[in-house]
Coordinates of N, CA and C (backbone and C1' of nucleotides) in Angstrom, one line a residue:
Chain T
M1 N 0.5 -1.5 0.0 CA -0.1 -0.2 -0.1 C 0.8 1.5 0.1
Q2 N 0.5 1.9 -0.8 CA 1.6 3.5 -0.5 C 0.7 4.6 -1.1
P3 N -0.4 4.5 -0.3 CA -1.3 6.1 -0.3 C -0.8 7.1 -0.2
F4 N -1.4 8.1 -0.7 CA -0.9 9.3 -0.7 C -0.4 9.6 0.7
T5 N -0.9 9.5 1.8 CA -0.8 9.6 3.3 C 0.4 9.4 3.5
E6 N 0.6 7.5 3.5 CA 2.3 6.9 3.7 C 3.1 7.9 3.1
K7 N 3.1 8.6 1.7 CA 4.4 8.9 1.4 C 4.3 10.4 2.1
A8 N 3.3 11.1 2.2 CA 3.3 12.6 3.1 C 3.8 12.2 4.1
I9 N 3.5 11.5 4.8 CA 4.2 11.2 6.5 C 5.5 11.0 6.4
S10 N 5.9 10.1 5.2 CA 7.3 9.8 5.1 C 8.4 11.0 4.7
I11 N 7.8 11.8 4.0 CA 8.4 13.2 3.8 C 8.4 14.2 4.8
I12 N 6.9 14.2 5.3 CA 7.3 15.2 6.5 C 8.2 14.4 7.6
K13 N 7.9 13.5 8.0 CA 9.0 12.9 8.9 C 10.6 13.0 8.6
G14 N 11.0 13.2 7.4 CA 12.3 13.2 6.9 C 12.5 14.9 6.5
I15 N 11.7 16.0 7.5 CA 12.1 17.3 7.5 C 12.7 16.8 8.7
P16 N 14.2 17.5 8.4 CA 15.1 17.9 9.8 C 14.7 19.3 10.5
P17 N 15.1 19.0 11.6 CA 15.0 20.0 12.6 C 15.4 21.8 12.4
G18 N 14.5 22.5 12.8 CA 15.0 24.0 11.9 C 14.6 24.1 10.7
M19 N 14.0 23.0 9.7 CA 13.6 23.4 8.8 C 12.0 23.2 8.4
V20 N 11.4 23.7 7.4 CA 10.1 23.8 7.3 C 9.7 23.1 5.8
M21 N 8.9 22.9 5.6 CA 8.2 22.4 4.0 C 7.2 22.9 3.6
T22 N 6.5 23.4 2.8 CA 4.8 23.6 2.3 C 4.4 22.4 2.3
Y23 N 3.0 22.8 2.3 CA 2.1 21.7 1.8 C 2.2 21.4 0.4
G24 N 2.0 22.0 -0.4 CA 2.6 21.8 -1.8 C 3.9 21.3 -2.5
Q25 N 4.7 21.4 -1.4 CA 6.2 20.3 -1.7 C 5.9 19.1 -1.0
V26 N 5.4 19.3 0.3 CA 4.9 17.8 0.6 C 4.2 17.0 -0.7
A27 N 3.2 17.8 -0.9 CA 2.4 16.8 -1.8 C 2.4 16.7 -3.1
A28 N 3.7 17.3 -3.8 CA 4.1 17.2 -4.8 C 5.5 16.0 -4.5
Y29 N 5.6 16.1 -3.4 CA 6.9 14.8 -3.4 C 6.1 13.5 -3.0
A30 N 5.1 13.6 -2.6 CA 4.5 12.5 -2.4 C 3.6 11.7 -3.7
G31 N 3.6 13.0 -4.8 CA 3.1 12.3 -5.8 C 1.4 13.2 -6.7
S32 N 1.2 13.9 -5.9 CA 0.3 14.8 -6.2 C 0.5 16.2 -6.2
P33 N 1.2 16.7 -7.1 CA 1.6 18.6 -7.2 C 0.3 19.2 -6.7
R34 N -0.6 19.0 -6.7 CA -2.0 20.0 -6.6 C -2.5 19.1 -5.6
G35 N -2.0 18.2 -4.7 CA -2.6 17.8 -3.6 C -2.5 18.4 -2.0
G36 N -2.0 20.0 -2.5 CA -1.8 20.6 -1.0 C -3.0 20.3 0.3
R37 N -4.1 20.3 -0.8 CA -5.1 20.5 0.5 C -5.0 19.2 1.2
Q38 N -4.9 17.9 0.2 CA -5.0 16.7 0.9 C -3.9 16.1 2.1
V39 N -3.0 17.1 1.8 CA -1.5 17.2 3.1 C -2.5 17.8 4.3
A40 N -3.1 18.8 3.8 CA -4.0 19.9 5.0 C -4.6 18.8 5.6
R41 N -5.6 18.1 4.9 CA -6.9 17.7 5.5 C -6.1 16.3 5.9
L42 N -5.2 15.7 5.7 CA -4.2 14.7 6.7 C -4.0 15.3 7.9
L43 N -3.1 16.2 7.9 CA -2.6 17.0 9.3 C -3.9 17.4 10.2
H44 N -4.7 18.0 9.6 CA -6.0 18.3 10.4 C -6.7 17.1 10.9
S45 N -6.7 16.1 10.1 CA -7.2 15.0 10.8 C -6.5 13.9 11.5
M46 N -5.2 13.8 11.1 CA -4.4 12.5 12.1 C -3.1 12.8 12.6
S47 N -3.6 14.4 12.8 CA -2.2 15.1 13.4 C -2.1 14.1 14.6
G48 N -3.0 13.9 15.5 CA -3.1 13.4 16.7 C -3.1 12.0 16.7
K49 N -2.6 11.3 15.6 CA -2.6 9.7 15.3 C -1.5 9.3 14.8
Y50 N -0.8 10.1 14.0 CA 0.6 9.7 13.8 C 1.6 10.6 13.9
D51 N 2.7 10.1 14.2 CA 3.7 10.7 14.8 C 4.2 11.8 14.0
L52 N 3.8 12.4 13.4 CA 4.0 13.4 12.5 C 4.8 15.0 13.1
P53 N 6.1 15.3 13.0 CA 6.5 16.5 13.3 C 5.8 17.9 12.3
W54 N 4.3 17.5 12.2 CA 3.6 18.7 11.6 C 3.7 20.0 11.6
H55 N 4.4 20.5 12.9 CA 4.9 21.9 13.3 C 5.6 22.4 12.0
R56 N 6.6 21.5 11.1 CA 7.3 21.5 10.4 C 6.5 22.0 9.0
V57 N 5.4 21.9 8.8 CA 4.7 22.2 7.8 C 4.3 23.5 7.8
V58 N 4.2 24.3 6.9 CA 3.5 25.8 6.6 C 3.1 25.4 5.3
N59 N 2.3 26.8 5.1 CA 1.8 27.1 3.7 C 3.2 27.7 2.9
A60 N 2.6 27.8 1.4 CA 3.6 28.1 0.3 C 4.4 30.2 0.9
Q61 N 3.1 30.6 1.7 CA 3.4 31.5 2.3 C 4.6 31.6 3.6
G62 N 4.8 30.5 3.6 CA 5.8 30.7 5.0 C 5.0 31.2 6.3
Q63 N 3.7 30.8 6.1 CA 3.0 31.3 7.4 C 2.1 30.0 8.0
I64 N 1.7 29.9 9.2 CA 1.3 29.5 9.7 C -0.4 29.3 9.6
M65 N -1.4 28.8 8.8 CA -2.4 28.7 8.1 C -3.2 28.2 9.3
I66 N -2.9 27.4 10.3 CA -4.0 26.9 11.3 C -4.8 28.0 11.4
Q67 N -6.4 27.4 11.9 CA -7.1 28.1 12.2 C -7.0 28.0 14.0
D68 N -6.9 26.9 13.8 CA -7.2 26.6 16.0 C -5.8 27.3 16.5
P69 N -6.3 28.5 17.2 CA -5.1 29.1 18.1 C -4.3 28.7 19.0
E70 N -4.5 27.1 19.4 CA -3.8 26.5 20.4 C -2.8 25.8 19.5
A71 N -3.3 25.4 18.5 CA -2.4 24.5 17.4 C -0.9 25.5 16.8
R72 N -1.6 26.7 16.5 CA -1.0 27.6 15.6 C 0.5 28.2 16.6
F73 N -0.1 28.6 17.9 CA 0.7 28.9 18.9 C 1.8 27.7 19.3
A74 N 1.2 26.5 19.2 CA 1.8 25.3 19.5 C 3.1 25.1 18.3
Q75 N 2.7 25.3 17.2 CA 3.6 25.2 15.6 C 4.5 26.3 15.5
Q76 N 4.5 27.7 15.8 CA 5.3 28.5 15.9 C 6.1 28.5 17.1
T77 N 5.9 27.8 18.4 CA 6.7 27.6 19.4 C 7.5 26.7 19.2
F78 N 7.0 25.2 18.5 CA 7.9 24.3 18.4 C 9.1 24.7 17.4
L79 N 8.7 25.5 16.0 CA 9.8 26.0 15.4 C 10.9 26.5 15.8
Q80 N 10.2 27.7 16.7 CA 11.5 28.6 17.3 C 12.3 27.6 18.1
Q81 N 11.7 26.8 19.1 CA 12.6 26.1 20.0 C 13.9 24.9 19.0
E82 N 13.5 24.9 17.5 CA 14.0 24.2 16.6 C 15.1 25.0 16.2
G83 N 14.9 26.3 16.1 CA 16.0 27.6 15.6 C 15.4 28.3 14.5
V84 N 14.0 28.1 13.9 CA 13.4 28.7 12.9 C 12.9 29.9 13.5
E85 N 13.4 31.0 12.7 CA 12.9 32.2 13.2 C 11.4 32.4 12.7
V86 N 10.9 32.6 13.6 CA 9.3 33.0 13.3 C 8.8 34.6 13.7
S87 N 8.4 35.1 12.7 CA 7.8 36.4 13.3 C 6.4 36.8 13.9
V88 N 6.8 38.0 14.3 CA 5.5 37.9 15.1 C 4.3 37.7 15.2
N89 N 4.1 37.5 13.1 CA 2.7 37.1 12.7 C 2.9 35.9 12.3
G90 N 3.7 35.2 12.6 CA 3.8 33.6 12.5 C 4.3 33.5 11.0
K91 N 5.0 34.5 10.8 CA 5.6 34.3 9.5 C 7.4 34.0 9.6
I92 N 7.6 33.0 8.6 CA 8.7 32.1 8.3 C 9.6 32.7 7.3
D93 N 11.0 32.8 7.2 CA 11.6 32.9 5.9 C 11.9 31.8 5.2
L94 N 11.2 31.4 4.2 CA 11.2 30.4 2.8 C 12.6 30.5 2.7
S95 N 13.0 31.5 2.5 CA 14.5 31.5 1.7 C 15.3 31.3 2.7
R96 N 15.0 30.7 4.0 CA 16.5 30.6 4.8 C 16.1 28.9 5.0
F97 N 14.6 28.6 5.2 CA 14.2 27.7 6.1 C 13.6 26.7 5.8
N98 N 13.1 27.0 4.2 CA 12.5 26.0 3.1 C 13.1 24.8 3.0
F99 N 12.5 23.7 3.6 CA 13.7 22.1 3.5 C 13.4 21.8 1.6
H100 N 14.8 21.7 1.2 CA 14.7 21.2 -0.5 C 15.5 20.0 -0.1
P101 N 14.7 18.8 -0.4 CA 15.4 17.6 -0.5 C 16.6 17.6 -1.6
E102 N 17.5 16.1 -1.6 CA 18.0 16.7 -2.5 C 17.5 15.7 -4.0
S103 N 17.3 16.5 -4.8 CA 16.3 15.8 -6.0 C 17.4 15.5 -6.7
E104 N 18.5 15.9 -6.6 CA 19.1 15.3 -8.1 C 20.3 14.8 -7.4
Chain W
dC1 P -17.5 -0.6 -4.3 O5' -18.5 0.9 -4.4 C5' -20.0 0.5 -4.3 C4' -20.9 1.5 -3.5 C3' -20.4 2.8 -4.6 O3' -21.6 3.9 -4.8 C1' -20.2 3.4 -2.3
dG2 P -21.4 4.9 -5.9 O5' -21.5 6.3 -5.1 C5' -23.0 6.7 -4.1 C4' -23.1 7.5 -3.7 C3' -22.7 8.7 -4.4 O3' -23.3 9.8 -3.9 C1' -21.5 8.7 -2.0
dA3 P -23.1 11.4 -4.4 O5' -22.6 12.1 -3.5 C5' -23.5 12.3 -2.0 C4' -22.9 12.8 -0.8 C3' -22.7 14.4 -1.5 O3' -23.0 15.3 -0.1 C1' -21.0 12.9 -0.4
dT4 P -22.5 16.9 -0.3 O5' -21.2 16.7 0.7 C5' -21.3 15.9 2.2 C4' -20.4 16.2 2.9 C3' -19.8 17.6 2.9 O3' -19.6 17.7 4.5 C1' -17.9 16.0 2.7
dT5 P -18.6 19.2 4.9 O5' -16.9 18.9 4.8 C5' -16.5 17.9 5.7 C4' -15.3 17.9 5.9 C3' -14.3 19.1 6.0 O3' -13.5 18.8 7.0 C1' -13.9 17.6 4.2
dG6 P -13.1 19.8 7.7 O5' -11.8 20.3 7.8 C5' -10.8 19.1 7.2 C4' -10.2 19.9 6.2 C3' -10.0 21.5 5.8 O3' -8.8 22.1 6.7 C1' -10.1 20.8 3.9
dA7 P -8.9 23.1 7.7 O5' -7.3 23.4 8.1 C5' -6.7 25.0 8.0 C4' -5.2 24.7 7.9 C3' -4.9 23.7 6.4 O3' -4.2 25.0 5.8 C1' -3.3 23.5 8.5
dC8 P -4.5 25.7 4.1 O5' -4.2 24.6 3.1 C5' -3.3 23.8 3.1 C4' -2.5 23.9 1.6 C3' -2.0 25.1 1.6 O3' -0.5 24.7 0.7 C1' -3.6 24.9 -0.2
dG9 P 0.1 26.0 -0.1 O5' -0.4 26.4 -1.7 C5' -0.3 25.3 -2.4 C4' -0.7 25.6 -3.9 C3' 0.0 27.0 -4.2 O3' 0.7 26.8 -5.4 C1' -2.4 27.3 -4.4
dC10 P 1.8 28.0 -6.2 O5' 0.4 28.9 -7.2 C5' -0.2 28.0 -8.0 C4' -1.3 28.8 -8.5 C3' -0.8 30.2 -8.8 O3' -1.9 30.8 -10.5 C1' -3.0 30.2 -7.5
dA11 P -0.8 31.5 -11.0 O5' -1.6 32.4 -11.9 C5' -3.2 31.5 -12.6 C4' -4.5 32.1 -12.6 C3' -4.4 33.4 -12.9 O3' -5.5 33.6 -13.9 C1' -5.2 33.6 -10.8
dG12 P -5.4 35.1 -14.8 O5' -6.6 35.9 -14.0 C5' -7.7 35.2 -13.7 C4' -8.9 36.2 -13.3 C3' -8.5 37.5 -13.6 O3' -9.9 38.0 -13.9 C1' -8.1 37.6 -11.3
dA13 P -10.3 39.5 -14.4 O5' -10.5 40.3 -13.4 C5' -11.8 40.0 -12.2 C4' -12.0 41.0 -11.4 C3' -11.9 42.4 -11.4 O3' -12.8 43.3 -10.5 C1' -10.4 41.9 -9.8
Chain N
dA1 P 3.4 42.6 -0.6 O5' 1.9 43.5 -0.3 C5' 2.0 44.4 0.9 C4' 1.0 45.3 1.0 C3' -0.6 43.9 0.6 O3' -0.7 43.6 2.2 C1' -1.2 45.3 -0.8
dT2 P -1.6 42.4 2.5 O5' -2.9 42.6 2.1 C5' -3.8 44.0 2.6 C4' -5.0 44.0 2.0 C3' -5.7 42.3 2.7 O3' -7.2 42.6 2.9 C1' -5.8 42.9 0.2
dC3 P -7.9 41.7 3.6 O5' -9.0 40.8 2.5 C5' -9.7 41.9 1.8 C4' -10.8 41.4 0.6 C3' -11.4 40.0 1.0 O3' -12.9 40.0 0.7 C1' -9.9 40.1 -1.2
dT4 P -13.9 38.9 0.7 O5' -13.3 38.4 -0.6 C5' -13.8 39.0 -1.7 C4' -14.5 37.8 -3.1 C3' -14.8 36.8 -2.8 O3' -16.1 36.5 -3.3 C1' -12.4 36.6 -3.7
dG5 P -16.6 35.1 -3.2 O5' -16.2 34.5 -4.4 C5' -15.9 34.8 -5.6 C4' -15.2 33.6 -6.7 C3' -15.7 32.4 -6.6 O3' -16.1 31.9 -8.0 C1' -13.6 32.8 -6.5
dC6 P -16.7 30.4 -8.0 O5' -15.7 29.3 -8.7 C5' -14.8 29.9 -9.7 C4' -13.8 28.9 -10.0 C3' -14.1 27.7 -10.0 O3' -13.4 26.7 -11.0 C1' -12.1 28.1 -8.4
dG7 P -14.0 25.3 -11.3 O5' -12.9 24.5 -11.0 C5' -11.3 25.2 -11.8 C4' -10.1 24.3 -11.0 C3' -10.5 23.0 -11.4 O3' -9.0 22.3 -11.6 C1' -9.7 23.6 -8.9
dC8 P -9.1 20.6 -12.4 O5' -8.1 20.0 -10.9 C5' -7.8 20.9 -9.7 C4' -6.6 19.7 -9.1 C3' -6.8 18.3 -8.9 O3' -5.3 18.0 -8.8 C1' -7.1 19.7 -7.2
dC9 P -5.4 16.3 -9.3 O5' -5.8 15.5 -8.3 C5' -4.8 15.5 -7.0 C4' -5.3 15.0 -6.1 C3' -6.4 13.8 -6.3 O3' -6.3 12.5 -5.6 C1' -7.8 14.9 -5.1
dA10 P -6.1 10.9 -6.1 O5' -5.5 10.7 -4.7 C5' -4.6 11.0 -3.7 C4' -4.7 10.9 -2.5 C3' -6.1 9.7 -2.1 O3' -5.5 9.5 -0.7 C1' -7.4 11.7 -1.6
dA11 P -5.4 7.6 -0.4 O5' -5.8 8.1 1.4 C5' -5.4 9.0 2.3 C4' -6.5 9.7 3.3 C3' -7.2 8.9 4.2 O3' -7.5 9.3 5.4 C1' -8.6 10.4 2.8
dT12 P -7.3 8.6 6.6 O5' -8.9 9.2 7.0 C5' -9.1 10.6 7.0 C4' -10.9 10.9 7.2 C3' -11.2 10.1 8.0 O3' -11.7 10.6 8.8 C1' -12.3 10.3 6.4
dC13 P -13.1 9.9 10.2 O5' -14.6 10.1 9.6 C5' -14.9 11.4 9.6 C4' -16.2 11.3 9.0 C3' -17.1 10.4 9.8 O3' -18.5 10.8 10.1 C1' -17.1 9.6 7.5

DNA sequence: CGATTGACGCAGA
DNA sequence: ATCTGCGCCAATC
């Protein structure tokens, strides 16, 4: 079985500390270049079921798109603890922290 | 098996 | 710069 979820999970778990990836990137590496929403729904639903470092996943804008204030706060806190500089607005420098796997 | 969901992404106004 | 709308697409209910 190689559902989109399993790949997404594997990829997310492969993100090193202090780095982040966008939903779109995770989805793309999982096999669905347009499946960002699937990753979103995945984390939304399975965040507490899987052992995922979901806090290392942000949107394409480098921002925390989470609506839950607690989860949102938790994510920026985790990122800061790992060395990621999160702005007060929850903005992250993708130019510096966007994890780029060795595709080549 | 059918409909809903959904932490996105991007184009257009 | 901000807001609105539409398309994706697989997991979940």
